[in-house]
Each structure stands twice: as structure tokens, then as C-alpha cells.
Amino acid sequence: KNEVEQSPQNLTAQEGEFITINCSYSVGISALHWLQQHPGGGIVSLFMLSSGKKKHGRLIATINIQEKHSSLHITASHPRDSAVYICAPTGGSQGNLIFGKGTKLSVKP
Amino acid sequence: DTEVTQTPKHLVMGMTNKKSLKCEQHMGHRAMYWYKQKAKKPPELMFVYSYEKLSINESVPSRFSPECPNSSLLNLHLHALQPEDSALYLCASSPVQGDSPLHFGNGTRLTVT
């Protein structure tokens, strides 16, 4: 069983839609990262959170440590949001990232 | 623009070549990381340097040799690679190792022929 499960694996949305990507993990963690990777490779760190909720522009990330679950929400989605979104909790004694397989989001105009 | 700079952006090398990948950051971060990413897969951790000392080596073959000459620079020396080593190599840094935000470079796309 994977330590980090993301859903959905693929998501197609129309511009303007509200999007939710979910992440469940089975390991004990101290923090969780949400990352964005565009075609071509570069990765951008969107959030690092260990409790509650964080908001940055149209992006909102939440985490429930007791339920071992995190969500990434995108409000008023735009084609430029098209990317792979990766959930990556930090676990282990040295705080390594444990990567989910990613959610490929495509937002159509 | 990323604050972690990786060079070159693309590299094609033969199996007998020796080449190096370079990574640079000037944010004062004391932890630096090398990741390998195959197509449609998540990144895999290779090495972590903390305060210029090798902290983690994830059982990487010796044909990959990391080096951290100072707190701003991280190199990955490549020798006698195999075609299956073709991948995107990502460098990242963070203020300290562990629970701190990561900053990634744009990667070097390596092709081994």
C-alpha cells in the first residue's frame, strides 16, 4: 500500500470551476507540502502546513492531522493552473519528503 | 523565476563520458538536495547535504557522485552512466533539513546515449 494516496489521478475542469485535490497518508508526519509541476519540469512549492488551513491567492490548503488527510482547493480555476499537483508529507527521522504520485489537472478555456 | 539555478538545462552524454550538473542558490539555505525524476513519476530523493556535509545517500550507485563545495553550490558528477539514468535531475534547497519550505530548480534533463 502506498504511504501517500492522491485523488483524483487526472482531473479535467472548465475555466472558473472550483477544484479539489485530496491527499491521504498513512505515516506519521510533521508537515505536508503541496507542490506544482508544470510541463518542462520546474517544481514550485505552493504550501507547507502542519495544521489547519493556509490561503494564497486562489489556492487554499487544509490539513487534518488526526484523519491524516489534506486537500488543495483552487477557486476560479484558469487554464494557467494546468499542471501536476503533488502532495508530499515529511516523514521519517530526517524529515524526507514522501511524494504522492501527483494529480494531473487540465483546465479548459 | 526560480531562486535555485541549475545548469545545464539539457545534457546529452555517452556512457563513457564524465559530466557534471551544477546547482546554485544564494538564499542562505543550509540544506540542498538532489532528486531524480523519470517521466510521469514523482521525484526520488538521491542525496541531501546539510551544512555542507552529506546527510543522506539513498543507496545511489557510485556512478553518481555529489559534491558540496560551499553553502551555495551543489554539484552532481556523472561517470559511466547507463541509458536508464536518463531523467530529469532536480536540485532543491531549504533553510534547514527537515520541516522547512523547499525551493526547487527547473532541473537538468539528462539523456544518456
PDB file of C-alpha atoms in Angstrom, chain B residues 4-8 11 19-25 32-35 46-49 52 54 56 60 63-79 89-92 108:
ATOM      1  CA  VAL B   4      17.655  27.885  -7.394  1.00  0.00           C
ATOM      2  CA  THR B   5      19.647  27.850 -10.625  1.00  0.00           C
ATOM      3  CA  GLN B   6      20.554  24.615 -12.344  1.00  0.00           C
ATOM      4  CA  THR B   7      22.934  24.237 -15.269  1.00  0.00           C
ATOM      5  CA  PRO B   8      22.867  22.970 -17.891  1.00  0.00           C
ATOM      6  CA  LEU B  11      22.604  17.428 -21.334  1.00  0.00           C
ATOM      7  CA  LYS B  19      29.969  15.355 -16.915  1.00  0.00           C
ATOM      8  CA  SER B  20      28.743  17.457 -14.006  1.00  0.00           C
ATOM      9  CA  LEU B  21      25.425  19.027 -13.104  1.00  0.00           C
ATOM     10  CA  LYS B  22      25.525  22.264 -11.152  1.00  0.00           C
ATOM     11  CA  CYS B  23      23.107  23.864  -8.719  1.00  0.00           C
ATOM     12  CA  GLU B  24      23.398  27.262  -7.057  1.00  0.00           C
ATOM     13  CA  GLN B  25      21.331  29.201  -4.525  1.00  0.00           C
ATOM     14  CA  MET B  32      20.500  21.129  -0.501  1.00  0.00           C
ATOM     15  CA  TYR B  33      19.017  18.142  -2.274  1.00  0.00           C
ATOM     16  CA  TRP B  34      19.352  16.138  -5.481  1.00  0.00           C
ATOM     17  CA  TYR B  35      16.279  14.378  -6.864  1.00  0.00           C
ATOM     18  CA  MET B  46      19.103  10.859  -4.174  1.00  0.00           C
ATOM     19  CA  PHE B  47      21.228  12.935  -1.799  1.00  0.00           C
ATOM     20  CA  VAL B  48      20.857  15.527   0.934  1.00  0.00           C
ATOM     21  CA  TYR B  49      23.556  17.884   2.145  1.00  0.00           C
ATOM     22  CA  GLU B  52      27.856  21.158   3.515  1.00  0.00           C
ATOM     23  CA  LEU B  54      26.393  14.633   3.205  1.00  0.00           C
ATOM     24  CA  ILE B  56      21.523  11.260   3.210  1.00  0.00           C
ATOM     25  CA  VAL B  60      22.569   5.777  -5.122  1.00  0.00           C
ATOM     26  CA  ARG B  63      28.453   6.462 -10.871  1.00  0.00           C
ATOM     27  CA  PHE B  64      26.654   9.467  -9.320  1.00  0.00           C
ATOM     28  CA  SER B  65      28.978  11.464  -7.072  1.00  0.00           C
ATOM     29  CA  PRO B  66      27.688  14.531  -5.219  1.00  0.00           C
ATOM     30  CA  GLU B  67      29.820  17.412  -4.042  1.00  0.00           C
ATOM     31  CA  CYS B  68      29.029  20.485  -1.963  1.00  0.00           C
ATOM     32  CA  PRO B  69      31.996  22.871  -2.297  1.00  0.00           C
ATOM     33  CA  ASN B  70      30.317  25.591  -0.231  1.00  0.00           C
ATOM     34  CA  SER B  71      26.945  26.510   1.187  1.00  0.00           C
ATOM     35  CA  SER B  72      25.717  27.973  -2.118  1.00  0.00           C
ATOM     36  CA  LEU B  73      26.816  25.292  -4.546  1.00  0.00           C
ATOM     37  CA  LEU B  74      25.898  21.683  -5.135  1.00  0.00           C
ATOM     38  CA  ASN B  75      27.344  19.549  -7.901  1.00  0.00           C
ATOM     39  CA  LEU B  76      26.484  16.107  -9.188  1.00  0.00           C
ATOM     40  CA  HIS B  77      29.346  14.395 -11.002  1.00  0.00           C
ATOM     41  CA  LEU B  78      28.347  11.774 -13.545  1.00  0.00           C
ATOM     42  CA  HIS B  79      30.540   8.965 -14.850  1.00  0.00           C
ATOM     43  CA  TYR B  89      17.541  15.826 -12.260  1.00  0.00           C
ATOM     44  CA  LEU B  90      16.157  18.350  -9.821  1.00  0.00           C
ATOM     45  CA  CYS B  91      18.049  20.338  -7.227  1.00  0.00           C
ATOM     46  CA  ALA B  92      16.302  21.850  -4.233  1.00  0.00           C
ATOM     47  CA  THR B 108      18.530  19.360 -15.894  1.00  0.00           C
TER      48      THR B 108
END
